């Protein structure tokens, strides 16, 4: 039901950050047509024409689409309830989505509401291309939303000292983990790895030990994705060198560390080169897009992968990696278990990743109407409809306890282009725990095996960064990261070692303004924690 999009949800959140609902029906905002005094015929005759709203949002993967209007009962509910005509555009986060938004804004066709990544929204705010949210986003106008997101979170999410973007409700519990093919371990007499050396040994065994027993040398120890542009942060060599966390506030030393561009990243690149030279990594990793690397796992050709998904190795989720591996490879005993070589510092604690914004020239009445709809999507009624579909068909409700009917949800969603994922992404991006609005979800597919996985994942530690961060005005973290990735790719594929990394890094810190950017990150963290924090530049 939630598909491999959970992978994408986690990846997206990460990309968005780094590139930078309990209102009762009786109190829900009525549509402009509501009237208690007019007869039905009179009310219909005097009903205002629907307001047209144009939205552009993120979706987790490219395998989603909206059904025909007569089958899109979520759109129908929104349009009827709020007397609107809703035009939805959507795309996967990335360069195509960035280009689309930029073209729309530059041409004067800014969507009424839209989502973009952190770096891009920061630039929109600098350019004053988006609206001040102060009159629109507050506990009075969005009571359901404020059950998901606190004023403190919203305050820390701001950049440029203005309130022009607000965070979409996000998942607080993280599920980032490596997974290893357990039946392969058992066949080869190996244990689940607990450190880097053990992980490399398992990768070697999975590559050269014929774990699938077909007598062919056609499996690999590890797979990941590079999206054709960079060196994956999923490589365990980042953890080996103490740089596994994407953004890191070292509280003990009062320092902000940017692991991706740290001076020690040169050692990471050399270690990755050595691992690749062992031929234990899927050779197609660099060009693989997010999610494509899992196809190697599901086909029985790779034994270790990393996922951000809660259900990556669940027994009965139709699109879990485990279930798809069984279905595609035909190996009924295929199983995966989570592990980590640095469980005490997996990544930084959850921060809001996806913002929503409104165009600077969007009429106030359109902003207000969009706000009404989005707050409804944050309510129990809106959350359940956009995530699971119809009560009685796709789930049952006993008080605040919701019991899913998974087969019905999967059939309904897939038969209509996975359209739940378009609407659920609008205002609860990847959120699977609706306890903030008082709901408890029971999924009858979950087994003891699945629950054991969740308990394991909950033991991992995530150091607190404490706040979203952004470059100072006029500085482009996107350009910095793009050049950083280009240098890393050059070192890995064109140069014999990472001896040029200090030189490249110096250019990143000067020409591409990394020092100024990360000094500003440190300043923001200082303000949040009310203690001096400096950027650990280590300029050579």
XYZ file of C-alpha atoms in Angstrom:
540
model
C 0.000 0.000 0.000
C 2.559 2.576 0.951
C 4.791 1.154 -1.732
C 8.496 1.540 -2.095
C 7.694 5.218 -1.901
C 8.669 4.894 1.697
C 12.196 4.600 0.311
C 11.525 7.602 -1.749
C 9.909 9.448 1.142
C 13.095 9.023 3.191
C 15.366 9.878 0.305
C 13.327 12.870 -0.607
C 13.278 14.222 2.880
C 16.961 13.951 3.028
C 17.406 15.572 -0.354
C 15.024 18.401 0.479
C 16.713 19.266 3.751
C 20.217 18.987 2.411
C 19.537 20.919 -0.682
C 19.003 23.105 1.811
C -5.617 16.999 12.345
C -8.163 16.674 14.834
C -10.915 19.053 13.885
C -14.420 17.591 14.061
C -16.621 17.682 10.975
C -18.889 20.137 12.747
C -16.073 22.639 13.125
C -14.438 22.102 9.745
C -14.407 25.182 7.557
C -17.535 25.072 5.387
C -17.550 25.799 1.704
C -18.748 29.133 0.417
C -22.047 27.477 -0.537
C -23.159 26.498 2.982
C -26.382 28.052 4.137
C -28.781 26.992 6.855
C -31.567 29.448 6.050
C -31.997 28.998 2.305
C -34.006 26.219 0.712
C -31.909 23.720 -1.244
C -33.002 25.193 -4.578
C -32.165 28.734 -3.422
C -28.799 27.675 -2.027
C -27.906 26.003 -5.295
C -29.026 29.005 -7.283
C -26.949 31.453 -5.225
C -23.869 29.243 -4.873
C -20.725 31.059 -5.927
C -18.794 29.585 -8.835
C -15.937 27.323 -7.766
C -12.605 28.987 -7.068
C -9.809 27.594 -9.231
C -6.665 26.628 -7.336
C -3.410 25.588 -8.990
C -1.085 23.468 -6.819
C 2.334 22.011 -7.589
C 3.597 19.438 -5.106
C 6.077 16.640 -4.547
C 5.311 12.960 -4.995
C 7.571 10.121 -3.827
C 8.114 8.322 -7.134
C 7.294 8.622 -10.811
C 4.835 5.719 -10.705
C 1.908 7.865 -9.569
C -0.847 9.542 -11.540
C -4.319 10.887 -10.981
C -7.299 8.892 -12.250
C -10.113 10.277 -14.367
C -12.149 12.883 -12.459
C -15.119 10.535 -12.079
C -12.890 8.014 -10.264
C -10.921 10.523 -8.200
C -13.094 10.553 -5.111
C -10.468 12.425 -3.074
C -10.506 15.351 -5.491
C -14.305 15.172 -5.580
C -14.475 15.387 -1.786
C -12.165 18.404 -1.697
C -13.904 20.215 -4.526
C -17.384 19.639 -3.119
C -16.476 20.438 0.469
C -14.641 23.655 -0.348
C -16.332 24.739 -3.594
C -13.125 24.768 -5.620
C -11.727 23.442 -8.869
C -8.384 21.916 -7.962
C -5.698 21.669 -10.630
C -2.908 19.418 -9.394
C 0.594 19.182 -10.826
C 3.233 17.086 -9.125
C 6.719 15.723 -9.584
C 9.565 13.887 -7.913
C 12.083 16.193 -6.203
C 15.040 16.851 -8.456
C 16.254 19.017 -11.277
C 13.123 18.596 -13.402
C 10.907 19.775 -10.559
C 13.233 22.707 -9.830
C 13.220 23.736 -13.477
C 9.433 23.532 -13.697
C 8.948 25.788 -10.679
C 11.565 28.269 -11.845
C 9.931 28.520 -15.269
C 6.494 29.007 -13.776
C 7.660 31.750 -11.427
C 9.749 33.547 -14.049
C 6.855 33.463 -16.532
C 4.344 34.849 -14.040
C 2.486 31.552 -13.724
C 3.400 30.890 -10.074
C 1.195 28.141 -8.603
C -1.185 29.256 -5.874
C 0.475 26.770 -3.511
C 3.648 24.817 -4.168
C 6.387 22.725 -2.613
C 10.103 22.992 -3.370
C 13.380 21.947 -1.819
C 15.113 23.857 0.963
C 17.778 25.628 -1.084
C 15.322 26.653 -3.768
C 12.788 28.035 -1.304
C 15.538 29.979 0.414
C 16.296 31.690 -2.905
C 12.614 32.373 -3.557
C 12.448 34.058 -0.177
C 15.523 36.159 -0.921
C 13.959 37.141 -4.258
C 10.650 37.982 -2.507
C 8.843 35.659 -4.917
C 6.670 34.176 -2.172
C 4.086 35.507 0.260
C 4.420 36.368 3.943
C 2.575 33.629 5.841
C 1.925 35.583 9.035
C -1.757 36.351 8.288
C -2.471 32.814 7.118
C -0.566 30.216 9.140
C -1.377 30.360 12.857
C -3.258 28.278 15.449
C -6.495 30.102 14.724
C -6.507 29.498 10.973
C -4.898 26.027 11.110
C -5.861 24.309 14.380
C -5.323 20.802 12.960
C -1.941 21.631 11.472
C -0.682 22.908 14.822
C -1.323 19.503 16.358
C 1.380 18.130 14.073
C 3.850 21.009 14.115
C 4.675 23.213 17.096
C 5.329 26.965 16.957
C 8.925 26.220 17.962
C 9.407 23.893 14.980
C 7.891 26.478 12.668
C 10.110 29.223 14.103
C 13.263 27.136 13.681
C 12.266 26.328 10.121
C 12.429 29.933 8.987
C 15.234 31.440 6.916
C 16.231 35.043 6.198
C 14.407 36.065 9.404
C 11.011 36.112 7.680
C 7.976 33.817 7.771
C 7.522 32.844 4.133
C 7.653 29.055 4.273
C 6.080 26.527 6.612
C 6.919 22.854 7.091
C 4.650 20.070 5.956
C 3.984 17.657 8.877
C 6.725 15.070 8.897
C 7.623 11.712 10.408
C 9.492 12.124 13.707
C 10.604 8.504 14.030
C 13.362 7.669 11.553
C 13.974 4.223 10.087
C 17.320 4.554 8.298
C 19.153 1.237 8.274
C 21.200 -1.231 6.319
C 19.501 -4.535 5.531
C 21.237 -7.849 4.883
C 19.894 -10.948 3.173
C 19.478 -13.270 6.175
C 18.932 -16.502 4.229
C 22.233 -15.886 2.409
C 23.989 -15.374 5.730
C 22.566 -18.654 7.004
C 23.594 -20.548 3.867
C 27.169 -19.261 4.163
C 27.364 -19.709 7.941
C 27.775 -15.986 8.616
C 26.401 -13.663 11.299
C 24.720 -10.303 10.891
C 27.584 -7.747 10.688
C 28.064 -5.343 13.577
C 31.030 -3.289 12.343
C 32.683 -2.151 9.123
C 35.119 -5.043 8.737
C 32.370 -7.609 9.282
C 30.207 -5.821 6.718
C 32.999 -5.937 4.115
C 33.548 -9.631 4.817
C 29.857 -10.337 4.257
C 29.941 -8.310 1.023
C 32.871 -10.453 -0.184
C 31.075 -13.674 0.722
C 27.888 -12.562 -1.023
C 29.912 -11.787 -4.164
C 32.194 -14.798 -4.385
C 30.517 -17.440 -2.211
C 27.568 -18.262 -4.503
C 24.948 -17.403 -1.842
C 22.052 -18.209 -4.172
C 23.491 -21.628 -5.014
C 23.086 -21.323 -8.772
C 26.735 -22.118 -9.480
C 27.304 -18.727 -11.123
C 29.336 -15.699 -10.063
C 26.403 -13.303 -10.545
C 25.713 -11.695 -7.173
C 27.118 -8.657 -5.380
C 27.531 -7.783 -1.752
C 26.163 -4.237 -1.781
C 24.106 -1.941 -3.978
C 23.281 1.750 -3.813
C 22.473 4.648 -6.161
C 24.435 7.668 -7.419
C 21.717 9.180 -9.602
C 24.453 9.832 -12.160
C 25.683 12.875 -10.245
C 27.388 11.952 -6.997
C 29.017 9.520 -4.600
C 26.331 7.852 -2.522
C 26.240 8.643 1.185
C 25.036 5.063 1.670
C 28.551 3.681 1.255
C 29.633 2.364 4.682
C 33.004 4.099 4.299
C 31.346 7.324 5.425
C 30.565 5.686 8.762
C 33.986 4.066 8.913
C 35.514 7.556 8.848
C 33.067 9.111 11.304
C 31.168 11.079 8.646
C 27.941 9.121 8.301
C 25.728 11.919 9.618
C 24.681 14.365 6.904
C 24.625 17.483 9.112
C 26.291 17.398 12.490
C 26.313 19.659 15.526
C 29.178 18.434 17.720
C 27.836 19.684 21.065
C 30.832 18.472 23.057
C 33.167 20.770 21.113
C 30.726 23.509 20.158
C 31.315 22.908 16.443
C 29.212 22.539 13.341
C 30.685 19.873 11.065
C 29.695 19.439 7.428
C 30.611 15.765 6.917
C 30.061 15.727 3.164
C 32.707 18.395 2.543
C 34.938 17.655 5.513
C 38.683 17.316 4.958
C 38.303 13.649 5.959
C 36.021 13.040 2.959
C 39.166 12.470 0.922
C 39.875 9.382 3.003
C 36.281 8.268 2.457
C 36.748 8.483 -1.305
C 39.947 6.462 -1.188
C 38.235 3.814 0.927
C 35.257 3.670 -1.442
C 37.655 3.290 -4.366
C 39.295 0.352 -2.596
C 35.925 -1.281 -1.905
C 34.805 -0.897 -5.512
C 38.123 -2.384 -6.643
C 37.214 -5.532 -4.728
C 34.292 -5.938 -7.190
C 31.852 -6.484 -4.331
C 29.635 -3.482 -5.189
C 26.925 -3.533 -7.844
C 28.750 -1.998 -10.852
C 25.614 -0.144 -11.987
C 25.327 1.879 -8.771
C 26.478 5.240 -10.129
C 23.817 5.623 -12.821
C 21.024 4.104 -10.730
C 18.277 6.511 -9.718
C 16.750 6.366 -6.225
C 14.823 3.112 -5.988
C 16.432 1.477 -9.008
C 19.161 -0.066 -6.881
C 16.494 -2.112 -5.124
C 15.678 -3.858 -8.381
C 19.028 -5.657 -8.062
C 18.097 -6.809 -4.569
C 14.621 -7.906 -5.607
C 16.055 -9.876 -8.522
C 18.341 -11.732 -6.108
C 21.527 -10.094 -7.371
C 22.594 -8.057 -4.320
C 22.510 -8.866 -0.618
C 22.945 -5.577 1.291
C 21.152 -2.272 0.776
C 20.217 0.762 2.801
C 16.666 1.993 3.264
C 14.795 4.783 5.006
C 11.625 2.712 4.897
C 9.739 1.472 7.895
C 8.401 -1.498 5.921
C 11.453 -2.290 3.767
C 11.671 -5.886 5.012
C 8.097 -6.517 6.160
C 6.557 -9.887 5.440
C 3.269 -8.988 3.810
C 3.563 -5.475 2.383
C 3.187 -6.085 -1.336
C 5.912 -3.655 -2.301
C 8.383 -4.258 0.509
C 11.816 -5.295 -0.690
C 11.381 -8.646 1.014
C 8.006 -9.394 -0.568
C 9.134 -8.258 -4.005
C 12.310 -10.328 -3.716
C 10.207 -13.406 -3.018
C 7.797 -12.609 -5.837
C 10.436 -11.726 -8.431
C 13.246 -14.126 -7.586
C 10.938 -16.967 -6.655
C 12.951 -17.733 -3.502
C 10.293 -18.268 -0.840
C 12.831 -18.273 2.012
C 14.288 -14.859 1.139
C 14.529 -12.720 4.259
C 16.194 -9.474 5.332
C 17.134 -8.135 8.741
C 18.231 -4.619 9.709
C 21.701 -3.840 11.025
C 23.985 -0.863 11.418
C 27.712 -0.438 11.889
C 27.214 2.812 13.824
C 23.815 2.554 15.557
C 24.611 5.360 18.001
C 24.999 7.981 15.251
C 22.930 6.933 12.253
C 22.049 10.445 11.139
C 20.761 13.687 12.604
C 17.341 13.693 14.258
C 14.276 14.327 12.146
C 13.719 17.853 10.917
C 10.948 19.134 8.685
C 12.011 18.628 5.104
C 9.232 19.725 2.745
C 7.940 23.318 2.904
C 4.781 24.782 1.451
C 4.724 28.279 0.024
C 2.394 30.681 -1.784
C 3.222 33.047 -4.600
C 3.879 36.673 -3.699
C 1.146 37.736 -6.120
C -1.324 34.982 -5.253
C -4.621 36.643 -4.241
C -5.253 36.446 -0.479
C -8.575 34.697 -1.015
C -6.798 31.869 -2.847
C -4.240 31.544 -0.080
C -6.987 31.423 2.532
C -8.886 28.771 0.607
C -5.756 26.681 0.151
C -5.080 26.995 3.884
C -8.589 25.741 4.675
C -8.104 22.684 2.486
C -4.646 21.919 3.818
C -5.811 22.177 7.411
C -8.625 19.760 6.598
C -6.055 17.356 5.129
C -4.307 17.567 8.511
C -7.526 16.547 10.302
C -8.558 12.942 11.006
C -11.113 13.057 8.199
C -8.701 14.449 5.627
C -5.760 12.327 6.757
C -7.719 9.077 6.524
C -9.233 9.868 3.134
C -5.935 10.939 1.567
C -3.905 8.063 3.028
C -6.283 5.110 3.033
C -9.454 5.971 1.127
C -13.014 5.205 2.165
C -14.241 4.130 5.584
C -15.986 0.763 5.452
C -14.255 -0.122 2.204
C -10.572 0.455 2.889
C -10.592 0.610 6.692
C -12.867 0.277 9.687
C -13.125 2.772 12.504
C -13.804 2.063 16.168
C -13.505 5.340 18.023
C -10.021 6.576 17.218
C -8.697 3.115 16.326
C -8.367 2.545 12.607
C -8.006 -1.018 11.309
C -6.783 -1.141 7.748
C -8.080 -3.445 5.038
C -4.780 -3.703 3.162
C -5.923 -5.633 0.093
C -8.709 -3.145 -0.519
C -6.366 -0.198 -0.063
C -3.766 -1.654 -2.419
C -6.350 -2.558 -5.049
C -8.071 0.816 -4.846
C -4.823 2.785 -4.918
C -3.086 0.833 -7.674
C -6.176 0.642 -9.854
C -6.262 4.426 -9.844
C -2.612 5.216 -10.534
C -1.440 5.134 -6.889
C -3.352 8.382 -6.525
C -3.376 8.286 -2.717
C 0.268 9.262 -2.902
C -0.514 12.494 -4.724
C -2.892 13.649 -2.007
C -1.169 12.208 1.061
C 2.015 13.984 -0.027
C 0.307 17.370 0.103
C 0.089 17.630 3.845
C 1.487 14.647 5.675
C 4.531 13.813 3.605
C 5.506 10.250 4.464
C 3.830 10.391 7.874
C 2.714 6.955 9.014
C 1.996 7.767 12.657
C -1.131 9.934 13.055
C -1.022 9.906 16.855
C -0.739 13.745 16.932
C -4.380 13.847 15.837
C -5.400 11.053 18.180
C -5.547 8.157 15.712
C -4.138 4.675 16.191
C -3.507 2.618 13.063
C -3.692 -1.179 13.143
C -2.301 -2.946 10.101
C -3.264 -6.650 10.239
C -0.434 -7.512 7.850
C 2.213 -6.799 10.472
C 3.778 -9.939 11.914
C 5.986 -10.635 14.906
C 8.879 -10.529 12.421
C 7.825 -7.034 11.337
C 7.399 -5.777 14.881
C 10.851 -7.092 15.777
C 12.291 -5.030 12.932
C 10.608 -1.880 14.228
C 11.884 -2.482 17.736
C 15.395 -2.884 16.345
C 15.158 0.316 14.316
C 13.926 2.240 17.338
C 17.167 1.436 19.177
C 19.208 3.509 16.717
C 20.330 6.950 17.890
C 19.991 10.205 15.976
C 22.032 13.171 17.270
C 20.083 16.427 17.445
C 20.915 19.224 15.016
C 18.105 21.262 16.481
C 17.107 23.494 13.601
C 16.836 23.825 9.877
C 19.704 25.824 8.437
C 20.125 27.976 5.354
C 22.856 29.985 3.631
C 23.084 33.738 4.161
C 21.498 35.926 1.465
C 23.294 35.749 -1.843
C 24.954 32.371 -1.252
C 23.900 29.198 -3.047
C 24.259 25.892 -1.200
C 22.915 24.132 -4.299
C 25.830 25.353 -6.408
C 28.220 24.358 -3.615
C 26.835 20.809 -3.419
C 26.768 20.428 -7.190
C 30.444 21.337 -7.465
C 31.297 19.227 -4.429
C 29.680 16.181 -6.028
C 31.454 16.883 -9.320
C 34.844 16.952 -7.608
C 34.089 13.727 -5.754
C 33.053 11.970 -8.953
C 36.220 13.231 -10.645
C 38.376 11.889 -7.820
C 36.635 8.521 -7.785
C 36.523 7.863 -11.519
C 39.281 9.969 -13.099
C 42.069 10.338 -10.562
C 44.263 7.717 -8.939
C 43.600 8.895 -5.380
C 42.120 11.726 -3.309
C 45.313 13.746 -3.022
C 43.613 16.672 -4.785
C 40.704 16.778 -2.341
C 42.303 19.448 -0.068
C 42.793 21.680 -3.120
C 39.247 21.100 -4.349
C 37.884 21.625 -0.862
C 39.703 24.927 -0.523
C 38.031 26.098 -3.726
C 34.659 24.941 -2.374
C 35.223 26.925 0.798
C 36.311 30.067 -1.055
C 35.044 30.309 -4.639
C 31.825 28.469 -3.759
C 31.519 30.194 -0.382
C 31.345 27.089 1.784
C 32.975 28.944 4.674
C 30.372 31.707 4.659
C 27.522 29.219 4.242
C 28.579 26.969 7.094
C 29.503 29.872 9.334
C 25.874 30.906 8.938
C 24.717 27.382 9.788
C 26.804 27.567 12.960
C 25.334 30.974 13.763
C 21.779 29.610 13.447
C 22.567 26.655 15.693
C 24.180 29.048 18.202
C 20.967 31.061 18.358
C 18.825 27.961 18.884
C 21.002 26.447 21.624
C 22.057 29.806 23.063
C 25.688 28.745 23.143
C 28.678 29.583 20.917
C 28.974 27.271 17.906
C 31.627 27.588 15.200
C 32.084 25.893 11.851
C 34.845 23.323 11.901
C 36.434 24.461 8.670
C 39.860 22.795 8.903
C 40.979 24.769 5.893
C 44.298 23.398 4.664
